[in-house]
Tab-separated table of C-alpha atoms and ligand atoms in Angstrom:
chain	number	residue	atom	x	y	z
A	1	MET	CA	97.688	9.768	40.558
A	2	HIS	CA	97.460	10.253	44.347
A	3	PRO	CA	94.805	12.674	45.596
A	4	LEU	CA	96.341	16.020	46.575
A	5	PRO	CA	96.751	16.770	50.283
A	6	GLU	CA	94.039	19.159	51.484
A	7	PRO	CA	95.200	22.683	50.561
A	8	GLN	CA	94.744	25.718	52.793
A	9	ALA	CA	91.803	27.859	51.640
A	10	VAL	CA	93.735	28.934	48.520
A	11	THR	CA	90.910	27.975	46.170
A	12	ALA	CA	88.153	29.700	48.192
A	13	PRO	CA	85.834	31.809	45.990
A	14	LEU	CA	86.105	35.600	45.736
A	15	SER	CA	84.847	37.117	48.981
A	16	SER	CA	83.192	40.399	49.909
A	17	ALA	CA	85.965	41.352	52.286
A	18	ALA	CA	89.650	40.546	52.712
A	19	LEU	CA	92.478	41.542	55.002
A	20	ILE	CA	96.022	41.025	53.794
A	21	LEU	CA	98.742	41.237	56.397
A	22	VAL	CA	102.475	40.950	55.699
A	23	GLY	CA	105.007	40.867	58.511
A	24	THR	CA	108.626	40.076	59.275
A	25	VAL	CA	109.995	37.694	61.903
A	26	PRO	CA	112.872	39.013	64.030
A	27	GLN	CA	116.148	37.059	64.017
A	28	ASP	CA	115.766	35.378	67.392
A	29	GLU	CA	115.095	31.842	68.514
A	30	ALA	CA	112.088	32.686	70.673
A	31	ALA	CA	110.366	34.432	67.751
A	32	HIS	CA	111.152	31.521	65.443
A	33	ALA	CA	109.680	29.036	67.930
A	34	THR	CA	106.523	31.145	68.394
A	35	VAL	CA	105.855	31.411	64.641
A	36	ARG	CA	106.659	27.729	64.081
A	37	GLU	CA	104.310	26.560	66.843
A	38	PHE	CA	101.614	28.907	65.573
A	39	CYS	CA	101.435	26.818	62.372
A	40	ALA	CA	99.491	24.208	64.355
A	41	ASP	CA	97.258	26.796	66.062
A	42	LEU	CA	95.985	28.826	63.094
A	43	ALA	CA	93.214	26.416	62.084
A	44	GLY	CA	91.788	26.494	65.628
A	45	LEU	CA	91.873	30.287	65.675
A	46	VAL	CA	89.999	30.444	62.340
A	47	ARG	CA	87.371	28.052	63.761
A	48	ALA	CA	87.067	30.074	66.975
A	49	VAL	CA	86.297	33.298	65.080
A	50	GLY	CA	84.521	31.790	62.071
A	51	PHE	CA	82.146	29.435	63.904
A	52	ARG	CA	80.441	32.410	65.523
A	53	GLU	CA	79.132	33.422	62.075
A	54	PRO	CA	79.433	30.386	59.746
A	55	SER	CA	77.557	32.074	56.893
A	56	ALA	CA	80.414	34.603	56.625
A	57	ALA	CA	82.757	31.805	55.409
A	58	LEU	CA	85.913	33.028	57.148
A	59	THR	CA	89.168	31.582	55.758
A	60	CYS	CA	92.851	32.303	56.213
A	61	VAL	CA	95.879	31.294	54.160
A	62	LEU	CA	99.324	31.469	55.767
A	63	GLY	CA	102.434	31.691	53.585
A	64	PHE	CA	106.179	32.058	54.173
A	65	GLY	CA	108.923	33.907	52.294
A	66	ALA	CA	112.201	32.388	51.101
A	67	GLU	CA	114.509	34.071	53.606
A	68	VAL	CA	112.567	33.054	56.714
A	69	TRP	CA	111.831	29.445	55.701
A	70	PRO	CA	115.196	27.921	56.773
A	71	ARG	CA	115.181	30.019	59.954
A	72	LEU	CA	111.832	28.493	60.932
A	73	PHE	CA	111.835	24.966	59.547
A	74	ALA	CA	114.091	21.939	59.105
A	75	ALA	CA	111.882	20.703	56.241
A	76	PRO	CA	113.414	21.625	52.876
A	77	ALA	CA	111.991	24.757	51.248
A	78	PRO	CA	109.818	24.325	48.151
A	79	ALA	CA	111.857	24.402	44.941
A	80	GLY	CA	110.154	27.507	43.538
A	81	LEU	CA	110.445	29.638	46.685
A	82	HIS	CA	112.890	32.521	46.226
A	83	PRO	CA	112.891	36.216	47.121
A	84	PHE	CA	110.514	38.327	45.003
A	85	VAL	CA	112.407	39.444	41.906
A	86	PRO	CA	112.137	43.242	41.596
A	87	LEU	CA	111.667	44.654	38.096
A	88	HIS	CA	113.005	47.938	36.794
A	89	GLY	CA	111.441	49.346	33.662
A	90	VAL	CA	109.799	52.682	32.936
A	91	HIS	CA	107.958	51.797	36.145
A	92	ASP	CA	109.343	49.624	38.944
A	93	ALA	CA	108.009	46.553	40.739
A	94	PRO	CA	109.857	46.773	44.071
A	95	ALA	CA	110.626	43.869	46.411
A	96	THR	CA	109.669	44.898	49.952
A	97	PRO	CA	110.264	43.252	53.360
A	98	GLY	CA	107.940	40.359	54.222
A	99	ASP	CA	108.504	36.933	55.813
A	100	VAL	CA	104.918	35.928	56.497
A	101	LEU	CA	101.666	36.482	54.585
A	102	PHE	CA	98.174	36.176	56.026
A	103	HIS	CA	95.386	36.251	53.432
A	104	ILE	CA	92.128	36.471	55.381
A	105	ARG	CA	88.801	36.357	53.530
A	106	ALA	CA	85.156	36.463	54.603
A	107	GLU	CA	81.784	37.785	53.560
A	108	ARG	CA	82.025	40.318	56.386
A	109	SER	CA	84.925	42.597	57.211
A	110	ASP	CA	84.346	42.299	60.976
A	111	LEU	CA	85.413	38.642	60.910
A	112	CYS	CA	88.593	39.478	58.959
A	113	PHE	CA	89.319	42.218	61.467
A	114	ALA	CA	88.704	39.966	64.501
A	115	LEU	CA	90.899	37.180	63.140
A	116	ALA	CA	93.783	39.519	62.272
A	117	THR	CA	93.585	40.987	65.783
A	118	GLN	CA	93.756	37.527	67.341
A	119	ILE	CA	96.609	36.413	65.084
A	120	LEU	CA	98.686	39.442	66.062
A	121	ALA	CA	97.879	38.918	69.742
A	122	ALA	CA	98.943	35.263	69.512
A	123	LEU	CA	102.221	36.081	67.764
A	124	GLY	CA	103.096	39.154	69.850
A	125	PRO	CA	106.678	40.353	69.237
A	126	ALA	CA	107.360	37.310	67.013
A	127	LEU	CA	105.718	39.129	64.079
A	128	ARG	CA	106.531	42.702	63.117
A	129	PRO	CA	103.686	43.910	60.863
A	130	GLU	CA	105.073	45.545	57.684
A	131	TRP	CA	101.827	46.439	55.909
A	132	GLU	CA	98.149	45.655	55.909
A	133	VAL	CA	95.347	46.164	53.395
A	134	GLN	CA	91.661	45.887	54.196
A	135	GLY	CA	89.941	45.241	50.886
A	136	PHE	CA	86.296	45.348	49.893
A	137	ARG	CA	84.286	44.078	46.968
A	138	PHE	CA	83.197	47.003	44.735
A	139	PHE	CA	80.098	47.234	42.495
A	140	ASP	CA	79.900	44.494	39.795
A	141	ASN	CA	83.265	43.100	40.938
A	142	ARG	CA	84.919	46.252	39.552
A	143	ASP	CA	88.328	47.547	40.582
A	144	LEU	CA	88.741	51.222	41.402
A	145	LEU	CA	89.774	51.912	37.799
A	146	GLY	CA	86.124	51.074	37.083
A	147	PHE	CA	86.648	47.785	35.183
A	148	VAL	CA	85.204	44.386	36.092
A	149	ASP	CA	88.202	42.511	37.519
A	150	GLY	CA	88.534	38.718	37.696
A	151	THR	CA	86.440	37.659	34.693
A	152	GLU	CA	89.065	35.404	33.108
A	153	ASN	CA	90.000	33.697	36.361
A	154	PRO	CA	89.906	29.903	36.034
A	155	THR	CA	86.773	28.154	37.344
A	156	GLY	CA	85.896	24.603	38.513
A	157	PRO	CA	88.700	22.019	38.233
A	158	ALA	CA	90.912	24.592	36.500
A	159	VAL	CA	91.255	26.430	39.852
A	160	PRO	CA	93.288	23.769	41.703
A	161	ALA	CA	95.129	22.942	38.466
A	162	ALA	CA	96.320	26.569	38.195
A	163	ALA	CA	96.924	27.266	41.877
A	164	LEU	CA	98.195	24.099	43.556
A	165	VAL	CA	101.512	22.252	43.324
A	166	ALA	CA	100.531	18.871	41.856
A	167	GLU	CA	103.272	16.529	43.021
A	168	GLY	CA	106.287	16.043	45.275
A	169	GLY	CA	106.815	16.811	48.942
A	170	HIS	CA	105.060	20.177	48.690
A	171	ALA	CA	101.977	18.960	46.791
A	172	GLY	CA	98.804	20.841	47.709
A	173	GLY	CA	100.765	24.023	48.429
A	174	SER	CA	100.612	27.247	46.427
A	175	TYR	CA	102.904	30.144	45.528
A	176	ALA	CA	101.393	33.571	46.217
A	177	ILE	CA	102.725	36.766	44.668
A	178	VAL	CA	101.350	39.870	46.377
A	179	GLN	CA	101.636	43.515	45.361
A	180	LYS	CA	99.919	46.622	46.587
A	181	TYR	CA	99.158	49.154	43.825
A	182	LEU	CA	98.128	52.795	44.323
A	183	HIS	CA	96.168	54.461	41.511
A	184	ASP	CA	96.342	58.047	40.287
A	185	LEU	CA	92.595	58.235	39.744
A	186	ASP	CA	92.576	61.891	38.659
A	187	ALA	CA	94.931	61.073	35.789
A	188	TRP	CA	93.054	57.828	34.928
A	189	ASN	CA	89.699	59.556	34.915
A	190	GLY	CA	91.218	62.203	32.662
A	191	LEU	CA	91.350	59.557	29.894
A	192	ASP	CA	88.214	58.973	27.846
A	193	THR	CA	86.574	55.563	28.175
A	194	ALA	CA	87.849	54.330	24.790
A	195	ALA	CA	91.463	55.035	25.822
A	196	GLN	CA	90.960	53.212	29.139
A	197	GLU	CA	89.427	50.250	27.304
A	198	ARG	CA	92.442	49.974	24.985
A	199	ILE	CA	94.740	49.859	28.033
A	200	ILE	CA	92.768	47.085	29.735
A	201	GLY	CA	91.625	45.220	26.605
A	202	ARG	CA	87.938	44.961	27.551
A	203	ARG	CA	84.835	47.168	27.305
A	204	LYS	CA	84.189	49.109	30.494
A	205	LEU	CA	80.387	48.968	30.624
A	206	ASP	CA	79.538	45.442	29.496
A	207	ASN	CA	82.942	43.798	30.222
A	208	THR	CA	83.259	42.138	26.790
A	209	GLU	CA	86.687	41.467	25.283
A	210	ILE	CA	88.028	43.760	22.568
A	211	ALA	CA	89.447	41.771	19.634
A	212	GLU	CA	93.228	41.443	19.674
A	213	ALA	CA	93.475	43.026	16.204
A	214	GLU	CA	91.952	46.239	17.587
A	215	LEU	CA	94.349	46.439	20.544
A	216	PRO	CA	97.918	47.649	21.027
A	217	SER	CA	100.310	44.833	22.050
A	218	SER	CA	100.632	46.570	25.439
A	219	ALA	CA	96.970	45.918	26.388
A	220	HIS	CA	96.783	44.422	29.890
A	221	ARG	CA	94.779	41.383	28.853
A	222	LEU	CA	97.290	40.538	26.097
A	223	LEU	CA	100.430	40.974	28.236
A	224	THR	CA	98.953	38.798	30.979
A	225	THR	CA	97.901	35.984	28.633
A	226	VAL	CA	100.887	33.637	28.660
A	227	THR	CA	101.302	30.224	27.030
A	228	ASP	CA	103.704	27.274	27.281
A	229	ASP	CA	105.850	25.963	24.409
A	230	ASP	CA	102.853	23.993	23.066
A	231	GLY	CA	100.665	27.100	22.968
A	232	GLU	CA	98.626	25.986	26.021
A	233	GLU	CA	97.485	28.932	28.151
A	234	LEU	CA	99.104	29.070	31.607
A	235	GLN	CA	96.776	30.359	34.288
A	236	ILE	CA	96.958	31.766	37.785
A	237	VAL	CA	94.168	32.400	40.308
A	238	ARG	CA	93.790	36.118	41.096
A	239	ASP	CA	92.225	37.449	44.277
A	240	ASN	CA	92.453	41.173	43.589
A	241	MET	CA	90.781	43.475	46.099
A	242	PRO	CA	90.034	47.191	45.877
A	243	PHE	CA	90.993	49.198	48.949
A	244	GLY	CA	91.453	52.835	49.843
A	245	SER	CA	90.718	55.887	51.891
A	246	PRO	CA	88.768	58.655	50.136
A	247	ALA	CA	89.763	61.198	52.772
A	248	ALA	CA	93.447	60.417	52.311
A	249	GLY	CA	93.079	60.370	48.517
A	250	GLU	CA	94.225	56.725	48.501
A	251	PHE	CA	92.746	54.397	45.874
A	252	GLY	CA	94.309	51.004	45.303
A	253	THR	CA	94.205	47.461	44.035
A	254	LEU	CA	95.708	44.650	46.032
A	255	PHE	CA	97.017	42.089	43.546
A	256	LEU	CA	97.307	38.551	44.908
A	257	GLY	CA	97.967	35.721	42.459
A	258	TYR	CA	98.122	32.050	43.483
A	259	ALA	CA	100.045	29.724	41.168
A	260	ALA	CA	101.283	26.136	41.067
A	261	ASP	CA	104.485	27.593	39.601
A	262	PRO	CA	105.548	31.169	40.454
A	263	ALA	CA	107.284	31.429	37.059
A	264	VAL	CA	103.840	31.888	35.445
A	265	THR	CA	103.031	34.973	37.535
A	266	GLU	CA	106.605	36.216	37.107
A	267	THR	CA	106.280	36.004	33.315
A	268	MET	CA	103.088	38.082	33.493
A	269	LEU	CA	104.890	40.625	35.676
A	270	ARG	CA	107.865	40.846	33.322
A	271	ASN	CA	105.488	41.342	30.396
A	272	MET	CA	103.703	44.107	32.275
A	273	PHE	CA	106.744	45.986	33.602
A	274	LEU	CA	109.330	45.341	30.872
A	275	GLY	CA	106.959	44.828	27.930
A	276	ASP	CA	106.480	42.105	25.328
A	277	PRO	CA	107.985	43.088	22.935
A	278	PRO	CA	110.444	44.746	25.373
A	279	GLY	CA	109.748	48.403	25.995
A	280	ASP	CA	106.039	48.213	25.184
A	281	TYR	CA	105.015	48.024	28.837
A	282	ASP	CA	101.506	47.832	30.340
A	283	ARG	CA	100.040	51.370	30.399
A	284	ILE	CA	98.023	50.489	33.552
A	285	LEU	CA	101.353	51.259	35.199
A	286	ASP	CA	101.287	54.908	34.081
A	287	PHE	CA	98.338	55.221	36.476
A	288	SER	CA	99.098	52.500	39.063
A	289	ARG	CA	102.256	52.363	41.176
A	290	ALA	CA	103.392	49.072	42.738
A	291	VAL	CA	104.470	49.951	46.280
A	292	THR	CA	105.053	46.463	47.723
A	293	GLY	CA	106.124	43.090	46.312
A	294	GLY	CA	106.530	39.658	47.875
A	295	LEU	CA	106.566	35.952	47.011
A	296	PHE	CA	105.311	33.436	49.573
A	297	PHE	CA	104.623	29.705	49.748
A	298	ALA	CA	101.417	28.526	51.416
A	299	PRO	CA	101.880	24.842	52.342
A	300	ALA	CA	99.015	22.334	52.228
A	301	ALA	CA	96.883	22.365	55.410
A	302	SER	CA	98.339	19.150	56.862
A	303	ALA	CA	101.885	20.157	55.862
A	304	LEU	CA	101.375	23.436	57.722
A	305	GLU	CA	100.488	21.540	60.920
A	306	ASP	CA	103.535	19.272	60.481
A	307	LEU	CA	105.809	22.305	60.118
A	308	ALA	CA	105.017	23.202	63.751
A	309	GLU	CA	107.252	20.253	64.695
A	310	SER	CA	109.951	20.937	62.092
A	311	ALA	CA	112.477	22.927	64.139
A	312	PRO	CA	115.879	23.302	62.476
A	313	ALA	CA	118.811	21.799	64.386
A	314	PRO	CA	120.219	24.327	66.867
A	315	ALA	CA	123.330	26.140	65.634
A	316	PRO	CA	126.456	24.174	66.699
A	317	ALA	CA	127.757	25.277	70.090
A	318	ALA	CA	130.832	27.484	69.956
A	319	ALA	CA	134.193	25.948	71.003
A	320	PRO	CA	134.559	25.933	74.834
A	321	GLU	CA	137.594	28.253	74.778
A	322	ALA	CA	135.654	30.794	72.823
A	323	GLN	CA	132.619	30.398	75.083
A	324	ALA	CA	134.115	30.490	78.547
A	325	PRO	CA	135.115	33.830	79.981
A	326	SER	CA	138.552	33.644	81.642
A	327	GLY	CA	138.665	32.510	85.239
A	328	LEU	CA	135.791	29.971	84.945
A	329	ALA	CA	136.015	26.243	85.629
A	330	ILE	CA	137.851	25.420	82.401
A	331	GLY	CA	140.663	27.767	83.262
A	332	SER	CA	140.879	26.481	86.850
A	333	LEU	CA	141.019	22.855	85.586
A	334	ARG	CA	144.082	23.830	83.693
A	335	SER	CA	145.662	25.819	86.454
A	336	PRO	CA	147.110	22.848	88.468
A	337	ARG	CA	149.109	21.838	85.358
A	338	ALA	CA	150.228	25.360	84.583
B	401	HEM	C1	92.905	40.701	33.637
B	401	HEM	C2	92.951	44.703	36.355
B	401	HEM	C3	97.429	43.616	37.887
B	401	HEM	C4	97.061	39.334	35.666
B	401	HEM	C5	92.550	41.894	34.205
B	401	HEM	C6	91.329	42.617	33.922
B	401	HEM	C7	91.333	43.729	34.698
B	401	HEM	C8	92.569	43.722	35.454
B	401	HEM	C9	90.258	44.793	34.787
B	401	HEM	C10	90.262	42.183	32.917
B	401	HEM	C11	89.206	41.280	33.477
B	401	HEM	C12	89.704	39.970	34.007
B	401	HEM	O1	89.846	38.986	33.269
B	401	HEM	O2	89.972	39.929	35.193
B	401	HEM	C13	94.172	44.753	36.994
B	401	HEM	C14	94.606	45.839	37.857
B	401	HEM	C15	95.868	45.534	38.280
B	401	HEM	C16	96.225	44.256	37.694
B	401	HEM	C17	93.773	47.073	38.187
B	401	HEM	C18	96.790	46.310	39.163
B	401	HEM	C19	96.860	47.606	39.178
B	401	HEM	C20	97.717	42.365	37.415
B	401	HEM	C21	98.940	41.661	37.674
B	401	HEM	C22	98.826	40.442	37.053
B	401	HEM	C23	97.537	40.404	36.387
B	401	HEM	C24	100.094	42.194	38.520
B	401	HEM	C25	99.797	39.288	36.995
B	401	HEM	C26	101.031	39.310	37.430
B	401	HEM	C27	95.897	39.337	34.939
B	401	HEM	C28	95.436	38.214	34.136
B	401	HEM	C29	94.247	38.614	33.518
B	401	HEM	C30	93.999	39.968	33.991
B	401	HEM	C31	96.100	36.853	34.018
B	401	HEM	C32	93.372	37.798	32.568
B	401	HEM	C33	93.868	37.965	31.154
B	401	HEM	C34	92.974	37.209	30.166
B	401	HEM	O3	93.120	35.981	30.111
B	401	HEM	O4	92.139	37.850	29.534
B	401	HEM	N1	93.290	42.588	35.133
B	401	HEM	N2	95.164	43.821	36.936
B	401	HEM	N3	96.900	41.584	36.620
B	401	HEM	N4	95.011	40.369	34.830
B	401	HEM	FE1	95.116	42.117	35.811
């Protein structure tokens, strides 16, 4: 097997800080050219900010949505890239506007902030920001529901196996599904700890698993454990981040899952929102509302640089008659014969 092309920093370890930025690209050629050319400039920008504080391990992953890909690039889109599929159950998973994803991580939030500022300055009107989340690592790697989050993430060689496309023209790339969730913490904290633990499927204090036999089939850890036809577990790499604003009463979890195949994450989402068996949905959702949803493809690092040169052919010129206002040269060429 050939070694994989160097990925973007998809497989970077969980960080203390993250900034997730999703934007849309206006329908105009100048904007398309700016975003396309930026693909070759991002790595330099990350070095320029990150080298000033190497111990903060600044990284940035850039991904593209299905609708914008053919507007930006001649290179064929990855097979699994399609618009985020919204889900409608007792609770909804909406699809929201987003052409471009920046997933910025570091051990310090100031570096994430500085890089996002520079990215937006470089792109100018070519990127319309849709939403941004500045996430932080919370005690014991807990989310704001109070549970340790990320325990069953793959480790070691299982990380690239779960997150990166293994073969073909898009090898080394990764599919990212991103959702912003807002929690109703008053309602959640109104449950006793045992009820919360049955919803998540783990003990709150010591983070141990609760046996499947003691759990309802709707427990989060059961609905998000998915297997292939041979019973092999299919994994994704989660980079969840807590975020919020106490003064505004906002408490959230940013869900970001990298996968070699977006169908794995989509199966987990269907299980959560529609239930498995159908109807028995994930009760996390009674207390957590998904307010954004997007699917993006983050090409391998070298592929990203190559995309800077991958301009689609210009749209065919309109027929001269249609183009030329009356009275211009074409009309006057005809006039002697008229
Ligand atoms: C497990 C929280 C959304 C996939 C967990 C755990 C917690 C948690 C506390 C148990 C510890 C762990 O293994 O990480 C949350 C919260 C969410 C959320 C607060 C949003 C409000 C999602 C979504 C997906 C997902 C949208 C996938 C589409 C998983 C997976 C596991 C997991 C795969 C590991 C299951 C296992 O193998 O035990 N989550 N999660 N989660 N979650 Fe979530």
